[in-house]
Each structure stands twice: as C-alpha cells, then as structure tokens.
Amino acid sequence: MILPDINLLEGFALLLLGCALMLGLFRLILGPAAPDRLVAADTLGVIATAGLILLAWLLGSALYLDVALVYGVLAFVGVVALARAIEGERT
Amino acid sequence: MRLVADLFLLAGALLCLLAALGILRMPDVYNRIQAGTKASTLGVLCILAGIGLLQPAWWPKLVAIAGFILFTSPVGSSTLARAFYRAGVKVWQPPGKEASR
Amino acid sequence: MLSTPAPASASPGAYVLGFCASLLTWVLLTGSLATDEVVLGIAVSLVVMFAAGQRLALLSGLRMTPLAPLHLLRYLGYFFGQLALSNFDVARRVVSPTLPIHPELVEVRTGLTSDLGRMLLANSITLTPGTLTVEAEDDRLLIHWIDSTPGSDLESATRAIAAGFEQRISGFLK
C-alpha cells in the first residue's frame, strides 16, 4: 500500500467520514423499527460511497472509483427492493 | 489549488457527518430521510469536486458517479418514503399538538 | 414509479437519444476515446437501445427546441443553488438543540404532463429545502414538509414548493 503525501486536512476529512459512518451505525443498531434501520442503511450507503471515493485519492488508485460506483448501484437496488418488500407487506 | 480541493473534501466530509447526525437526532423516519438525503448528496458531490481538482485525469468517471448519485439518491429516498407512507407509518407531531393524520 | 402509463410507442428520435445517452455513459466510464473502446461502446449501446425498446417512449417528454439546452442550464444553476440552501437549512435544524421542526403532509399540483418531467420535479423537490416527495399520482404530489406554514392549502403549497422548479423545468420538458 503506497500512501501519497497526505496532509492534515485530508486526514481530518477521512476521520470525519469515519465518525459519520459510526453515527449512522448507531441508528442502524438502535432501530427502533425496520423503517428506521432501512433509512440508516440508505444514508450509510451514500456515505460509504463518499468514503470509497476519498480512499481512491488517498491510496492513489482509480480502481476504488469503480468499487464506489458498483457499491452505490448495489446499495440503491437493495434499498429499493427492501422498500418494495415493506410496501407489499401491509397493504 | 491543493488547499481549495482539500477544503472541498473537508466540506463534503462535514456534510456526511451532518447527515449521520441527522438520522440519529430526528424524531421520525420522514425527517430522518430528509436530513440524510440532502446532506449526504451534497457531501458526495463536494468530495467528487475535491477529488476532481486533485486528480484532473479522473474527471470522466467522477462525472459519471456524480450523475448517478444525483439520480439515485432522491429516487431511493422517495421510494422509501412512499413505502413507509403506504405501510401506514405516521408523521411525527411536536409534543402537545394533536396528530392530524 | 409514476402511475400514468407511458405512450404506446417510442419515436425514432427517442431511440437515437437513448443510444447517445448510453454511449456517453460508456465513454465517461471507460474514460478513453481509443478506437477499440469506442467501437465496443457503440456495440454495447446498440444492444442497450434495443433491449430498452418501447421503454424509450419515456424520452418523448423532452422538448426539442433550440432554446432547450439554455433552459436546462438555467434549471441546473437554480437546482444547485437550492441544493446548497437546503443543506444550510438541514444543518441549522440538525445542530440546534431544540430541533425546530413542524412536519406536515401537504399536496401540490403540477402542470407538467410527461412522466420524465414529473420525475425530475419530484426529485428536485426531494433535494430542496425542507421538502420530501412521498407519493406521486397523476398531477398531484404528496409532500412531507419539515417546516410547514400553518393552514396552507393546495394552492399556497404549490406556490411555495413546486412553482419555482416547474417554471424552469417546463422550458425543456413537457
């Protein structure tokens, strides 16, 4: 793993994203019901995409951009599928 | 140039943190969707802009990701909101006010 | 996502547009204009175009006028401005200790007739200050408004939420 010269601001940005992921995880674990967890998962997907894009720069590899794109697609499809499942459950 | 790009990255990360704080603090799912979607969408866009300034060679893919996020993020949250609405999730009312729906 | 059925057939123009859009996506994703990449991209775009088939009728909502690109740019400028505003708004609400929110569900009406136009309007509303599209049916959109003004009806809510975007979108979408 080759790290380019990371300055303080970039490291701090990565730290903030890590904190964001952790706060989102709290909501995912605390619930209290399925919809709350689903919303948390949706937002976490977007934040994780942002994290992957930042990592692409920090690790100096464009491959992470493809990973971010595919992760975003899968998160979106998963959320829509689960939303459809909730919708069909009680109507 | 590097400083401007870093400020973009920092702003994006801060917005993502706000999105996470929003889904943690807001009282019901609709408000959580609102806070989470808006802040995280602009957060990702800011980070993309920052990376685009740092690595101009990557911009085509960054534009593709930006367009994709701009499309899926609101569609995903609207789909979620509609699913909750149809499943009968109530809108939160401030304490002391009668639920109108 | 929207309940109105799409028109039965896609025009040749819609096929060409669909092809161009998928080719543009391909070029952006590969990030190169080398001959072999582009040839492969054209082949894939053709497959995508025929696989999409009649669903490309969605694109019939576009207005093909010379001024349409200008309207699109004007809309984009307004949209990003609103997106930034909405983030300051959300940030203020999330950080303030008392959580100043008065959520309410309101209905607005749209004059846009095409599925594409309504989808863009719904997405724009979701990303603007304090509003979230919950349901779209015919010309009504159900909006979750985080800070509703008390006693707003269909007309005033339409003016407050949808009018700004609708006027700009109607320049390039039906």
Short mmCIF file of C-alpha atoms in Angstrom, two decimals:
data_model
loop_
_atom_site.label_atom_id
_atom_site.label_comp_id
_atom_site.label_asym_id
_atom_site.label_seq_id
_atom_site.Cartn_x
_atom_site.Cartn_y
_atom_site.Cartn_z
CA MET A 1 0.00 0.00 0.00
CA ILE A 2 1.56 3.26 -1.16
CA LEU A 3 0.29 6.37 0.58
CA PRO A 4 0.90 9.67 -1.22
CA ASP A 5 1.69 12.68 0.91
CA ILE A 6 -1.47 13.13 2.90
CA ASN A 7 -1.83 16.47 4.60
CA LEU A 8 -3.68 17.20 7.80
CA LEU A 9 -6.91 18.37 6.14
CA GLU A 10 -7.30 15.17 4.11
CA GLY A 11 -6.65 13.01 7.12
CA PHE A 12 -9.20 15.04 9.06
CA ALA A 13 -11.77 14.58 6.26
CA LEU A 14 -11.28 10.81 6.45
CA LEU A 15 -11.70 10.97 10.23
CA LEU A 16 -14.97 12.91 9.87
CA LEU A 17 -16.28 10.32 7.40
CA GLY A 18 -15.38 7.57 9.85
CA CYS A 19 -17.31 9.36 12.60
CA ALA A 20 -20.27 9.75 10.22
CA LEU A 21 -20.27 6.01 9.49
CA MET A 22 -20.20 5.27 13.21
CA LEU A 23 -23.13 7.62 14.00
CA GLY A 24 -25.09 6.01 11.17
CA LEU A 25 -24.31 2.57 12.57
CA PHE A 26 -25.74 3.66 15.95
CA ARG A 27 -29.06 4.41 14.26
CA LEU A 28 -28.84 1.11 12.36
CA ILE A 29 -28.36 -0.83 15.59
CA LEU A 30 -30.73 1.18 17.82
CA GLY A 31 -33.62 0.90 15.38
CA PRO A 32 -36.23 1.08 16.89
CA ALA A 33 -38.16 -0.40 13.92
CA ALA A 34 -37.38 -1.71 10.44
CA PRO A 35 -38.04 1.63 8.64
CA ASP A 36 -35.52 3.45 10.85
CA ARG A 37 -32.88 0.85 10.13
CA LEU A 38 -33.64 1.00 6.40
CA VAL A 39 -33.21 4.79 6.31
CA ALA A 40 -29.94 4.43 8.19
CA ALA A 41 -28.76 1.79 5.70
CA ASP A 42 -29.68 4.06 2.77
CA THR A 43 -27.69 7.00 4.12
CA LEU A 44 -24.82 4.76 5.16
CA GLY A 45 -24.61 3.50 1.58
CA VAL A 46 -24.15 7.04 0.26
CA ILE A 47 -21.62 7.93 2.98
CA ALA A 48 -19.66 4.75 2.30
CA THR A 49 -19.58 5.66 -1.40
CA ALA A 50 -18.09 9.02 -0.41
CA GLY A 51 -15.55 7.24 1.76
CA LEU A 52 -14.52 4.94 -1.10
CA ILE A 53 -14.04 7.93 -3.42
CA LEU A 54 -11.85 9.63 -0.83
CA LEU A 55 -9.87 6.40 -0.40
CA ALA A 56 -9.29 6.28 -4.16
CA TRP A 57 -7.30 9.51 -3.81
CA LEU A 58 -5.61 8.63 -0.54
CA LEU A 59 -4.46 5.24 -1.83
CA GLY A 60 -3.72 6.62 -5.28
CA SER A 61 -5.68 4.01 -7.23
CA ALA A 62 -8.54 4.70 -9.67
CA LEU A 63 -9.82 1.16 -9.09
CA TYR A 64 -11.59 2.38 -5.94
CA LEU A 65 -13.78 4.62 -8.11
CA ASP A 66 -15.19 1.54 -9.83
CA VAL A 67 -15.69 -0.07 -6.44
CA ALA A 68 -17.53 3.08 -5.27
CA LEU A 69 -19.78 3.09 -8.34
CA VAL A 70 -20.72 -0.59 -8.01
CA TYR A 71 -21.24 -0.18 -4.26
CA GLY A 72 -23.57 2.74 -4.94
CA VAL A 73 -25.56 0.74 -7.52
CA LEU A 74 -25.93 -2.25 -5.20
CA ALA A 75 -26.93 -0.08 -2.22
CA PHE A 76 -29.58 1.65 -4.34
CA VAL A 77 -31.00 -1.60 -5.73
CA GLY A 78 -31.03 -3.16 -2.27
CA VAL A 79 -32.84 -0.21 -0.69
CA VAL A 80 -35.46 -0.11 -3.45
CA ALA A 81 -36.04 -3.87 -3.19
CA LEU A 82 -36.47 -3.67 0.60
CA ALA A 83 -38.78 -0.65 0.22
CA ARG A 84 -40.94 -2.66 -2.17
CA ALA A 85 -41.00 -5.53 0.33
CA ILE A 86 -42.17 -3.21 3.15
CA GLU A 87 -44.76 -1.65 0.86
CA GLY A 88 -46.24 -5.02 -0.06
CA GLU A 89 -46.19 -6.32 3.48
CA ARG A 90 -49.07 -4.37 4.99
CA THR A 91 -51.21 -3.17 2.09
CA MET B 1 -5.14 24.62 -5.66
CA ARG B 2 -4.46 21.83 -3.26
CA LEU B 3 -5.89 23.92 -0.42
CA VAL B 4 -9.15 24.59 -2.31
CA ALA B 5 -9.50 20.89 -3.12
CA ASP B 6 -8.86 19.94 0.49
CA LEU B 7 -11.47 22.44 1.67
CA PHE B 8 -13.97 20.78 -0.70
CA LEU B 9 -13.08 17.37 0.74
CA LEU B 10 -13.46 18.70 4.27
CA ALA B 11 -16.83 20.32 3.49
CA GLY B 12 -18.03 17.06 1.94
CA ALA B 13 -16.96 15.02 4.95
CA LEU B 14 -18.59 17.53 7.28
CA LEU B 15 -21.87 17.29 5.33
CA CYS B 16 -21.76 13.50 5.55
CA LEU B 17 -21.26 13.83 9.31
CA LEU B 18 -24.29 16.16 9.44
CA ALA B 19 -26.32 13.58 7.50
CA ALA B 20 -25.41 10.89 10.02
CA LEU B 21 -26.16 13.26 12.92
CA GLY B 22 -29.49 14.00 11.25
CA ILE B 23 -30.58 10.38 11.05
CA LEU B 24 -29.51 9.95 14.66
CA ARG B 25 -31.31 13.00 16.07
CA MET B 26 -34.51 13.43 14.05
CA PRO B 27 -37.67 12.08 15.68
CA ASP B 28 -39.29 10.07 12.86
CA VAL B 29 -38.40 8.31 9.62
CA TYR B 30 -39.60 11.03 7.23
CA ASN B 31 -37.48 13.70 8.93
CA ARG B 32 -34.55 11.30 9.02
CA ILE B 33 -34.87 10.71 5.27
CA GLN B 34 -34.92 14.47 4.70
CA ALA B 35 -31.81 15.16 6.72
CA GLY B 36 -29.94 12.10 5.48
CA THR B 37 -30.65 12.50 1.75
CA LYS B 38 -29.94 16.18 1.28
CA ALA B 39 -26.77 16.40 3.32
CA SER B 40 -25.23 13.17 2.06
CA THR B 41 -25.97 14.02 -1.60
CA LEU B 42 -24.20 17.38 -1.42
CA GLY B 43 -21.49 15.76 0.69
CA VAL B 44 -20.67 13.24 -2.03
CA LEU B 45 -20.78 15.97 -4.68
CA CYS B 46 -18.33 18.11 -2.68
CA ILE B 47 -15.95 15.17 -2.27
CA LEU B 48 -16.19 14.42 -6.01
CA ALA B 49 -15.40 18.07 -6.80
CA GLY B 50 -12.42 17.99 -4.46
CA ILE B 51 -11.02 14.81 -5.98
CA GLY B 52 -11.63 16.24 -9.46
CA LEU B 53 -9.40 19.21 -8.59
CA LEU B 54 -6.72 16.94 -7.13
CA GLN B 55 -6.74 14.38 -9.96
CA PRO B 56 -7.93 16.00 -13.22
CA ALA B 57 -7.33 12.72 -15.07
CA TRP B 58 -10.22 11.07 -13.24
CA TRP B 59 -12.94 13.56 -14.07
CA PRO B 60 -14.95 11.48 -16.61
CA LYS B 61 -15.57 8.77 -14.06
CA LEU B 62 -16.23 11.33 -11.34
CA VAL B 63 -18.87 12.98 -13.54
CA ALA B 64 -20.47 9.57 -14.11
CA ILE B 65 -20.58 8.91 -10.36
CA ALA B 66 -21.97 12.41 -9.70
CA GLY B 67 -24.78 11.97 -12.22
CA PHE B 68 -25.56 8.57 -10.81
CA ILE B 69 -25.72 9.82 -7.20
CA LEU B 70 -27.85 12.81 -8.21
CA PHE B 71 -30.34 10.40 -9.77
CA THR B 72 -30.42 7.51 -7.29
CA SER B 73 -30.31 9.42 -4.02
CA PRO B 74 -33.63 11.27 -4.36
CA VAL B 75 -35.31 8.34 -6.13
CA GLY B 76 -34.23 5.99 -3.36
CA SER B 77 -35.49 8.25 -0.59
CA SER B 78 -38.79 8.96 -2.34
CA THR B 79 -39.30 5.23 -2.82
CA LEU B 80 -38.59 4.63 0.86
CA ALA B 81 -40.93 7.46 1.93
CA ARG B 82 -43.72 6.12 -0.27
CA ALA B 83 -43.25 2.60 1.08
CA PHE B 84 -43.48 3.85 4.68
CA TYR B 85 -46.49 6.01 3.84
CA ARG B 86 -48.33 3.10 2.24
CA ALA B 87 -47.35 0.81 5.09
CA GLY B 88 -49.03 3.28 7.45
CA VAL B 89 -46.10 4.94 9.22
CA LYS B 90 -47.46 8.11 10.86
CA VAL B 91 -45.93 11.57 10.61
CA TRP B 92 -44.42 12.73 13.87
CA GLN B 93 -46.07 15.75 15.51
CA PRO B 94 -44.45 18.05 18.04
CA PRO B 95 -45.49 17.10 21.57
CA GLY B 96 -48.67 18.88 22.66
CA LYS B 97 -50.15 19.05 19.17
CA GLU B 98 -52.89 16.67 18.09
CA ALA B 99 -51.97 14.20 15.35
CA SER B 100 -53.80 15.39 12.26
CA ARG B 101 -53.36 12.26 10.20
CA MET C 1 -42.65 4.89 -10.25
CA LEU C 2 -45.39 7.09 -11.66
CA SER C 3 -48.81 5.65 -12.21
CA THR C 4 -49.68 7.12 -15.61
CA PRO C 5 -48.94 4.63 -18.41
CA ALA C 6 -46.30 5.60 -20.94
CA PRO C 7 -47.36 6.31 -24.53
CA ALA C 8 -47.52 3.11 -26.58
CA SER C 9 -44.61 3.61 -28.96
CA ALA C 10 -41.20 5.22 -28.91
CA SER C 11 -40.32 7.57 -31.77
CA PRO C 12 -37.11 7.12 -33.81
CA GLY C 13 -35.75 10.25 -32.14
CA ALA C 14 -36.13 8.60 -28.75
CA TYR C 15 -34.06 5.64 -29.99
CA VAL C 16 -31.30 7.95 -31.19
CA LEU C 17 -31.33 9.83 -27.87
CA GLY C 18 -31.23 6.61 -25.88
CA PHE C 19 -28.28 5.42 -27.97
CA CYS C 20 -26.39 8.68 -27.48
CA ALA C 21 -27.04 8.66 -23.74
CA SER C 22 -25.73 5.14 -23.27
CA LEU C 23 -22.70 5.84 -25.49
CA LEU C 24 -21.94 8.96 -23.42
CA THR C 25 -22.18 6.89 -20.23
CA TRP C 26 -19.82 4.33 -21.74
CA VAL C 27 -17.24 6.95 -22.70
CA LEU C 28 -17.42 8.57 -19.25
CA LEU C 29 -16.97 5.20 -17.53
CA THR C 30 -14.07 3.97 -19.65
CA GLY C 31 -12.54 7.44 -19.73
CA SER C 32 -10.81 6.91 -23.08
CA LEU C 33 -11.50 7.68 -26.73
CA ALA C 34 -9.31 4.86 -28.14
CA THR C 35 -10.80 3.28 -31.27
CA ASP C 36 -11.37 -0.20 -29.87
CA GLU C 37 -13.03 1.16 -26.73
CA VAL C 38 -15.41 3.34 -28.74
CA VAL C 39 -16.28 0.53 -31.21
CA LEU C 40 -17.11 -1.77 -28.31
CA GLY C 41 -19.10 1.07 -26.73
CA ILE C 42 -21.16 1.53 -29.90
CA ALA C 43 -21.93 -2.20 -29.97
CA VAL C 44 -22.99 -2.22 -26.32
CA SER C 45 -25.08 0.94 -26.77
CA LEU C 46 -26.92 -0.67 -29.70
CA VAL C 47 -27.72 -3.70 -27.53
CA VAL C 48 -28.90 -1.43 -24.71
CA MET C 49 -31.04 0.59 -27.11
CA PHE C 50 -32.85 -2.47 -28.47
CA ALA C 51 -33.16 -4.03 -25.02
CA ALA C 52 -34.82 -0.84 -23.75
CA GLY C 53 -37.12 -0.83 -26.79
CA GLN C 54 -40.52 0.69 -26.12
CA ARG C 55 -39.45 1.95 -22.71
CA LEU C 56 -37.58 4.72 -24.55
CA ALA C 57 -41.01 6.32 -25.06
CA LEU C 58 -40.18 7.91 -21.70
CA LEU C 59 -37.91 10.30 -23.60
CA SER C 60 -40.85 11.70 -25.58
CA GLY C 61 -41.29 14.18 -22.72
CA LEU C 62 -38.30 16.17 -23.98
CA ARG C 63 -38.94 19.41 -25.79
CA MET C 64 -36.79 19.55 -28.91
CA THR C 65 -36.39 23.30 -29.24
CA PRO C 66 -33.19 25.27 -29.90
CA LEU C 67 -33.56 27.04 -26.54
CA ALA C 68 -33.95 23.80 -24.55
CA PRO C 69 -30.24 23.46 -23.65
CA LEU C 70 -30.26 27.02 -22.28
CA HIS C 71 -33.29 26.23 -20.15
CA LEU C 72 -31.53 23.08 -18.93
CA LEU C 73 -28.52 25.15 -17.86
CA ARG C 74 -30.75 27.69 -16.13
CA TYR C 75 -32.51 24.86 -14.30
CA LEU C 76 -29.18 23.31 -13.24
CA GLY C 77 -27.94 26.62 -11.86
CA TYR C 78 -31.12 27.13 -9.86
CA PHE C 79 -31.07 23.49 -8.71
CA PHE C 80 -27.53 23.61 -7.31
CA GLY C 81 -28.31 26.91 -5.57
CA GLN C 82 -31.35 25.35 -3.93
CA LEU C 83 -29.37 22.23 -3.01
CA ALA C 84 -26.78 24.34 -1.18
CA LEU C 85 -29.52 26.33 0.55
CA SER C 86 -31.26 23.15 1.64
CA ASN C 87 -28.07 21.91 3.22
CA PHE C 88 -27.63 25.06 5.29
CA ASP C 89 -31.26 24.64 6.30
CA VAL C 90 -30.81 21.00 7.33
CA ALA C 91 -27.54 21.78 9.10
CA ARG C 92 -29.23 24.52 11.14
CA ARG C 93 -32.08 22.22 12.16
CA VAL C 94 -29.91 19.22 12.98
CA VAL C 95 -27.38 21.13 15.07
CA SER C 96 -29.78 23.34 17.02
CA PRO C 97 -30.57 21.73 20.38
CA THR C 98 -34.34 22.24 20.22
CA LEU C 99 -34.93 20.60 16.79
CA PRO C 100 -37.15 23.35 15.27
CA ILE C 101 -39.41 21.25 13.03
CA HIS C 102 -43.17 21.27 12.32
CA PRO C 103 -43.66 18.43 9.86
CA GLU C 104 -46.87 18.11 7.87
CA LEU C 105 -48.02 16.28 4.76
CA VAL C 106 -49.27 18.63 2.03
CA GLU C 107 -50.40 18.13 -1.56
CA VAL C 108 -49.19 20.13 -4.52
CA ARG C 109 -50.35 20.14 -8.11
CA THR C 110 -48.10 20.08 -11.17
CA GLY C 111 -48.76 21.29 -14.67
CA LEU C 112 -46.10 19.03 -16.18
CA THR C 113 -47.66 16.22 -18.22
CA SER C 114 -44.79 13.87 -19.10
CA ASP C 115 -43.51 11.14 -16.78
CA LEU C 116 -39.95 12.40 -17.20
CA GLY C 117 -40.91 15.95 -16.23
CA ARG C 118 -42.82 14.80 -13.16
CA MET C 119 -39.97 12.56 -12.09
CA LEU C 120 -37.49 15.43 -12.38
CA LEU C 121 -39.84 17.71 -10.44
CA ALA C 122 -40.29 15.11 -7.70
CA ASN C 123 -36.53 14.58 -7.44
CA SER C 124 -35.88 18.32 -7.35
CA ILE C 125 -38.43 18.79 -4.58
CA THR C 126 -36.81 15.99 -2.58
CA LEU C 127 -33.45 17.76 -2.70
CA THR C 128 -34.68 21.29 -1.91
CA PRO C 129 -35.06 22.95 1.49
CA GLY C 130 -37.28 21.05 3.86
CA THR C 131 -39.41 19.07 1.43
CA LEU C 132 -39.61 15.38 0.50
CA THR C 133 -41.79 13.82 -2.18
CA VAL C 134 -43.74 10.95 -0.63
CA GLU C 135 -46.10 9.94 -3.39
CA ALA C 136 -46.76 10.94 -6.99
CA GLU C 137 -50.11 10.25 -8.55
CA ASP C 138 -51.32 11.86 -11.80
CA ASP C 139 -50.88 15.60 -11.33
CA ARG C 140 -50.72 15.50 -7.52
CA LEU C 141 -47.56 15.15 -5.48
CA LEU C 142 -47.75 14.37 -1.77
CA ILE C 143 -45.00 16.26 0.03
CA HIS C 144 -43.58 15.89 3.51
CA TRP C 145 -42.84 19.47 4.56
CA ILE C 146 -40.49 19.72 7.50
CA ASP C 147 -41.45 23.27 8.49
CA SER C 148 -44.98 23.81 7.23
CA THR C 149 -46.73 27.15 7.46
CA PRO C 150 -49.98 26.53 9.37
CA GLY C 151 -53.17 26.36 7.34
CA SER C 152 -51.60 26.05 3.90
CA ASP C 153 -53.86 24.62 1.21
CA LEU C 154 -53.23 23.12 -2.22
CA GLU C 155 -52.72 26.47 -3.95
CA SER C 156 -50.36 28.09 -1.47
CA ALA C 157 -48.32 24.89 -1.04
CA THR C 158 -47.99 24.61 -4.82
CA ARG C 159 -46.75 28.18 -4.99
CA ALA C 160 -44.31 27.73 -2.14
CA ILE C 161 -42.83 24.36 -3.11
CA ALA C 162 -43.28 23.47 -6.77
CA ALA C 163 -43.69 26.70 -8.72
CA GLY C 164 -40.02 27.73 -8.88
CA PHE C 165 -38.87 24.42 -10.30
CA GLU C 166 -41.87 23.84 -12.51
CA GLN C 167 -41.38 27.13 -14.33
CA ARG C 168 -37.74 26.24 -15.07
CA ILE C 169 -38.32 22.58 -15.95
CA SER C 170 -41.15 23.43 -18.35
CA GLY C 171 -38.56 25.09 -20.60
CA PHE C 172 -37.15 21.73 -21.71
CA LEU C 173 -39.66 19.10 -20.58
CA LYS C 174 -43.39 18.73 -21.25
#
